[in-house]
Each structure stands twice: as C-alpha cells, then as structure tokens.
Short mmCIF file of C-alpha atoms and ligand atoms in Angstrom, two decimals:
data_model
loop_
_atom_site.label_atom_id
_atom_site.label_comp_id
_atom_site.label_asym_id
_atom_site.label_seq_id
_atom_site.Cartn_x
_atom_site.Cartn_y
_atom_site.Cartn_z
CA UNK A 1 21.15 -12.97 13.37
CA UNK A 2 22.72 -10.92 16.29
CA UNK A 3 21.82 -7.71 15.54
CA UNK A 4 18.85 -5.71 13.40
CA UNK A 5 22.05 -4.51 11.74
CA UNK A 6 22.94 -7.85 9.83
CA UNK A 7 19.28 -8.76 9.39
CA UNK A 8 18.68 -8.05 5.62
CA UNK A 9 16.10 -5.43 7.12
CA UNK A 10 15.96 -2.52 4.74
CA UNK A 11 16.80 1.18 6.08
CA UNK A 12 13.77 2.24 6.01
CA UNK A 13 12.22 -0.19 8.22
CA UNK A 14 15.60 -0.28 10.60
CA UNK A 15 14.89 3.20 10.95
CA UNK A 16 11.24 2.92 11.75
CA UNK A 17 12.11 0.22 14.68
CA UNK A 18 14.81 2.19 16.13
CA UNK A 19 12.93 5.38 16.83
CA UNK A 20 10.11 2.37 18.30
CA UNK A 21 13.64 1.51 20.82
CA UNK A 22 13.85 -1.43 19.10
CA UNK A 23 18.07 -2.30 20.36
CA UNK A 24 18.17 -5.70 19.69
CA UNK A 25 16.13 -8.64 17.95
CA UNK A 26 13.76 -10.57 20.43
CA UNK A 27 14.47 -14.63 20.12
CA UNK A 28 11.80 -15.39 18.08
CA UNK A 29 12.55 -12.37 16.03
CA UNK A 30 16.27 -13.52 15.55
CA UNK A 31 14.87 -17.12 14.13
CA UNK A 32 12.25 -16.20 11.95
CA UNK A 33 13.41 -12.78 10.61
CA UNK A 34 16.32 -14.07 8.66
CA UNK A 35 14.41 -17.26 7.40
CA UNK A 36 11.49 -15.29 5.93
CA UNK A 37 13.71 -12.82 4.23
CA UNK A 38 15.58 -15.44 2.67
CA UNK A 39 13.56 -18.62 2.24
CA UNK A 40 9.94 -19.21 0.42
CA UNK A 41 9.02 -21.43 2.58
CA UNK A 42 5.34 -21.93 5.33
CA UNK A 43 6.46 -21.09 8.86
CA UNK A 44 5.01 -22.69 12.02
CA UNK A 45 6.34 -20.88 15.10
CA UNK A 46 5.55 -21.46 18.80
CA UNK A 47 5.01 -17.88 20.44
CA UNK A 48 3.36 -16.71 23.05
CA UNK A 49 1.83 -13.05 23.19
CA UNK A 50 4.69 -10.59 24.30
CA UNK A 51 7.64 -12.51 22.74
CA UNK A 52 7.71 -10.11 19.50
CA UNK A 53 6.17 -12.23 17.27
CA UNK A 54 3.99 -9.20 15.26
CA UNK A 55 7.87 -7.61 14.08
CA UNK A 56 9.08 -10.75 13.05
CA UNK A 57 6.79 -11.43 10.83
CA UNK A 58 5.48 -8.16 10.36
CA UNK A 59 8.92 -6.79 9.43
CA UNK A 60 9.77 -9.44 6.62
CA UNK A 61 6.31 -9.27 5.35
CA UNK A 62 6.36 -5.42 4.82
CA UNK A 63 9.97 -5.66 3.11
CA UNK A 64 8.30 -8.21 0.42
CA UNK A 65 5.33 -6.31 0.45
CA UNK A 66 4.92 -5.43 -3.69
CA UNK A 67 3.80 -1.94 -2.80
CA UNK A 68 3.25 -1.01 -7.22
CA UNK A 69 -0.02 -1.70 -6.69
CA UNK A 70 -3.39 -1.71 -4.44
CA UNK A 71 -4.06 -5.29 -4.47
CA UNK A 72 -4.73 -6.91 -1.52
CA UNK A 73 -1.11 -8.93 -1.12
CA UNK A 74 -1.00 -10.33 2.92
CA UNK A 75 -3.92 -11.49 4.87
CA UNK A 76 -3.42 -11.55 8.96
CA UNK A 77 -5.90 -13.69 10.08
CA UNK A 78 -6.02 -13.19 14.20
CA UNK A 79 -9.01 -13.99 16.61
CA UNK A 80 -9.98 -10.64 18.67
CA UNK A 81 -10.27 -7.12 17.48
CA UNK A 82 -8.09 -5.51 20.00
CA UNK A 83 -5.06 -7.61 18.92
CA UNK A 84 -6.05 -6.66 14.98
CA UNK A 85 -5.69 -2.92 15.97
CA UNK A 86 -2.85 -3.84 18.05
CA UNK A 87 -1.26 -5.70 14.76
CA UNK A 88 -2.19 -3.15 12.30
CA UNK A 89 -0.94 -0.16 14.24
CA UNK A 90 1.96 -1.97 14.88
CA UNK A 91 2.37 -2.70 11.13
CA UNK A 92 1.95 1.22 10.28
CA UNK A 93 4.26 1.99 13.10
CA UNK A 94 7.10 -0.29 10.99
CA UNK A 95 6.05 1.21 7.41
CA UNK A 96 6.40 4.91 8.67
CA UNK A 97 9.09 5.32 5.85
CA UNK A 98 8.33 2.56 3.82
CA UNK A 99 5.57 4.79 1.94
CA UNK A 100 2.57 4.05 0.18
CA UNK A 101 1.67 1.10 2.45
CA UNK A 102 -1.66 0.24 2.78
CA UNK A 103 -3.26 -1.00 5.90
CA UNK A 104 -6.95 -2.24 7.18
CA UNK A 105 -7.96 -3.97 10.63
CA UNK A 106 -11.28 -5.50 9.96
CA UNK A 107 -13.42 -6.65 12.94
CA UNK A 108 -16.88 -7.35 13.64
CA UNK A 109 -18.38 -5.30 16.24
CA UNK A 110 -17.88 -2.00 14.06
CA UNK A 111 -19.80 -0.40 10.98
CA UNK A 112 -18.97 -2.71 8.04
CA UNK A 113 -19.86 0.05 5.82
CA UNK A 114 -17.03 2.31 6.45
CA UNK A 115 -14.73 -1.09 6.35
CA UNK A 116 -16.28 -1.37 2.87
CA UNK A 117 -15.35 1.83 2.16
CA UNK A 118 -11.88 1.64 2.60
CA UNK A 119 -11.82 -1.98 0.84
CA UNK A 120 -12.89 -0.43 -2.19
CA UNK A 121 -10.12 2.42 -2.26
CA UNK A 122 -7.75 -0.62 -2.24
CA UNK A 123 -5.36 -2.32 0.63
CA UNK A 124 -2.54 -3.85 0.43
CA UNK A 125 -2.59 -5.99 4.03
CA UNK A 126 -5.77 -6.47 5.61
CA UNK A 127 -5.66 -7.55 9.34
CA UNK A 128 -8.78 -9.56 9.90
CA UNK A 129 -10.94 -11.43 12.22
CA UNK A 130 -12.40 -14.48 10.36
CA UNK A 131 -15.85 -13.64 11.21
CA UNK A 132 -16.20 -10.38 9.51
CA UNK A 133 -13.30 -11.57 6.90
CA UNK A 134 -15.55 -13.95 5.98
CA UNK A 135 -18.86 -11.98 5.84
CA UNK A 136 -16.99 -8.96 3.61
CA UNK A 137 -15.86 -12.18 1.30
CA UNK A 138 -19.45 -13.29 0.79
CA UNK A 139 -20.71 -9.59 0.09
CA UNK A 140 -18.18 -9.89 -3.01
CA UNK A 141 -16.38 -7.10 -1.13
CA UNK A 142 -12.10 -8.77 -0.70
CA UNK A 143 -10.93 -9.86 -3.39
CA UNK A 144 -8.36 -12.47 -2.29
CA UNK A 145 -7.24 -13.74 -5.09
CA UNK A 146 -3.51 -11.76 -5.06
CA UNK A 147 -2.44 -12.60 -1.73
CA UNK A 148 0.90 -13.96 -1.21
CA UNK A 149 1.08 -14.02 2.51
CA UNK A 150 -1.40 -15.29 4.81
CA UNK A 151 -0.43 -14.95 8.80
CA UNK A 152 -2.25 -16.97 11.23
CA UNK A 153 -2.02 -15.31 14.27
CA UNK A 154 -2.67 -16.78 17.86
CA UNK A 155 -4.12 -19.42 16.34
CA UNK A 156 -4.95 -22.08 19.15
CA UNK A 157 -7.05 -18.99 20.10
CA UNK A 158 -8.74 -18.86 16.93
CA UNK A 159 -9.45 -22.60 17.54
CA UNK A 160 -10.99 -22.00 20.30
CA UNK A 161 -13.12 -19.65 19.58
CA UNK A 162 -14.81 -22.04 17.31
CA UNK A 163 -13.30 -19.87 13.92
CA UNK A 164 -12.01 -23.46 12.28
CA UNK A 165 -15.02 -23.62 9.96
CA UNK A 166 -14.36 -19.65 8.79
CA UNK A 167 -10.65 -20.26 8.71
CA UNK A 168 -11.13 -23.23 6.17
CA UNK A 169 -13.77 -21.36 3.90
CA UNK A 170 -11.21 -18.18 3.54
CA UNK A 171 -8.14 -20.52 3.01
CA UNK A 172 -9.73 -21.99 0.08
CA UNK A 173 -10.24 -18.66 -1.46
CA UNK A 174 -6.60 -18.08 -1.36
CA UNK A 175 -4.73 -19.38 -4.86
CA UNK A 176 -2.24 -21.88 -4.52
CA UNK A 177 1.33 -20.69 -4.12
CA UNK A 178 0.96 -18.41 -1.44
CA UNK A 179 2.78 -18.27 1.37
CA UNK A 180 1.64 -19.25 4.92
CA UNK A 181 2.98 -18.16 8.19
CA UNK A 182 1.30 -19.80 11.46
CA UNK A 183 1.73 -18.38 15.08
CA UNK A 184 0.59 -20.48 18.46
CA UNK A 185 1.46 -20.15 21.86
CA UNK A 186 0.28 -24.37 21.89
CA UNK A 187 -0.06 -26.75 19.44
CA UNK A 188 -3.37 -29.04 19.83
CA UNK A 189 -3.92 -31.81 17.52
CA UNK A 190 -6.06 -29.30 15.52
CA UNK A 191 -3.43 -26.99 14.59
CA UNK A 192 -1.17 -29.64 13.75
CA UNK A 193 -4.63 -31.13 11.54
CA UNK A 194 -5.03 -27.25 9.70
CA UNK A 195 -0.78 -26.98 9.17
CA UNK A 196 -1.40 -30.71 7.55
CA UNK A 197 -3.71 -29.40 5.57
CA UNK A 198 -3.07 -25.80 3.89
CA UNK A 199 0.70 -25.39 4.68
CA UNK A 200 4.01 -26.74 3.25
P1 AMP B 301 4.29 -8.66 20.47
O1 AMP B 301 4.61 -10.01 21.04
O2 AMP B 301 4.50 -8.60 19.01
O3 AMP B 301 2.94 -8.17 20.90
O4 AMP B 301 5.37 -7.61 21.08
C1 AMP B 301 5.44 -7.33 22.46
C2 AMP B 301 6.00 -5.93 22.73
O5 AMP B 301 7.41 -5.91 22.53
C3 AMP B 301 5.45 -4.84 21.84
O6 AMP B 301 5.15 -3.74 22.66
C4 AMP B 301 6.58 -4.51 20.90
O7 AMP B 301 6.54 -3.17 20.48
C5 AMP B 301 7.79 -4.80 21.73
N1 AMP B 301 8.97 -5.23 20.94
C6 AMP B 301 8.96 -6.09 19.89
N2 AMP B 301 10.21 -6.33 19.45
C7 AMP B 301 11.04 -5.61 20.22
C8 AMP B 301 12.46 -5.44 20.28
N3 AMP B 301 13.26 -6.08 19.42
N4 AMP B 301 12.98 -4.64 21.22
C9 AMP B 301 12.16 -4.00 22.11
N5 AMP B 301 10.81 -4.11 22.12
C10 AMP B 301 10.25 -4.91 21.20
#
C-alpha cells in the first residue's frame, strides 16, 4: 500500500485522517493496514511508540467495527493511563464521521463509578488498563463475551509492569474466535510464551 488512497480505508475514515494531516501511510501503517482489512488472521508487530502503530490498527479495527449494536466488540488492552487516553482520543479523532461509535478509556487511578456508568449505557471499544479491566470484570460490570478484537498494546511494557497474571485472567474471558492483534517495541521470551499461548 502506497498511499491511504488504495488502502481499502473507507471515506469516512480517509476523511477523518486527512483533516488529522495524515499525507501518507507510516511503515508500519503500510504493512499492517492492508493485512487487517483483508485477512482474519492474529497479528504480532514490532513497534515502537511514535511509529503510528494506534492508526494502523486503530483504522482497520474501526472499519470492522459492527457499529448495529452496543456490545462491547474490541478490547485495547495497554499498560498506562496516559497512553489509554492517548489511544482512545485518537480512536474518536478517526471515527469523527464514522457515527455512532462508542468509546471508553478505563484506568485505575480515577472514580470507577462514573466508568461504571458509562459501561452500563453500552461501548463498543473499551481501551483498558488490565488492572482496573480486570477489577470492573469481577464486579460483573464488562461483559466480554462479544468481542472480536483484542489489541495488546506496548506489551513488553505490560510485562513489565507485572500485568501477565491480569492479562491471562481477561484473555480467558474472551470466547474463542476472536481476533488478536499484539504490539511490542521488544520481544522477550515472555511475549513470545503469551503469543504461544492465546494467538494464532
Ligand atoms: P503513535 O505511534 O500511534 O502514537 O503515533 C505517533 C504520532 O504520529 C501521532 O501523533 C499520530 O497522530 C501521528 N501519525 C500517525 N500516522 C500518521 C501519518 N500517516 N502521517 C502523519 N502523522 C501520523
């Protein structure tokens, strides 16, 4: 892919990226764009922080995004709550005329209450930290059990940061079949260990 253009991106979302002066795709963007569009496949790519990564997978991920209803579809899993703002504004920033896209950052740190509140009026992608993912899941509050798409982002980080254990408890709420999309500026034995086990 050499150009947005000829990406399979749909109007709506080229539009969105151009007004962001989005010109041309960023490498990883031109790799993993096309393949997530087309393919069903998992996705492991190597990416630091600054290379693009959140539009090329955020981009393909809102296009498949079944936006009929308010179930909870794609889960972004990433380690600090700055870069699940940073994700989920980006996200909103793409689905400006997309409509009827729904949108949560969830973090620890801030009231869970209101984070409850918007739960309950139903979200389509929920941008999480596992902590707080993980303490909404055991208050019967996310139900995960429509989700398509999970995203693992910076996920050495998430490693260390000693989320492994949380990361394995909300995989194995996630049905079979979905889709999983891993993003790591390294790749320690450990991430190879947790691709072994939950991706194709
Ligand atoms: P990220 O690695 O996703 O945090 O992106 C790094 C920065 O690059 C963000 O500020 C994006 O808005 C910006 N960006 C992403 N893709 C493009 C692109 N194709 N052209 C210009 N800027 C971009």
């Amino acid at each position: 892919m050499n150009s947005f253009e000829d990406s399979g991106l749909s109007g709506e979302l080229l539009k969105a990226i151009s007004e962001l002066g989005f010109e041309s795709p960023m490498p990883v963007q031109a790799e993993v764009i096309p393949y997530l569009l087309g393919a069903e496949g998992d996705l492991i790519a190597l990416a630091q922080t600054g290379t693009g990564k959140t539009a090329a997978f955020g981009l393909p991920l809102l296009q498949k995004l079944d936006r009929s209803s308010k179930r909870t579809r794609a889960l972004v899993l990433s380690p600090t709550r700055e870069l699940c703002m940073q994700i989920a504004g980006d996200l909103r920033d793409y689905s400006k005329y997309l409509g009827g896209v729904s949108i949560l950052a969830v973090y620890g740190g801030a009231s869970i209450k209101n984070q409850i509140d918007a739960l309950r009026k139903g979200v389509q992608i929920i941008v999480a930290t596992p902590g707080r993912l993980l303490d909404l899941i055991n208050r019967h509050e996310i139900d995960l059990s429509s989700v398509d798409t999970v995203v693992m982002d910076e996920a050495d980080e998430m490693l260390n940061m000693g989320f492994l254990e949380d990361i394995d408890s909300i995989l194995a709420c996630i049905p079979d079949g979905h889709r999983t999309l891993l993003f790591s500026a390294t790749m320690p034995d450990e991430i190879e260990k947790l691709s072994m086990k939950y991706m194709r």
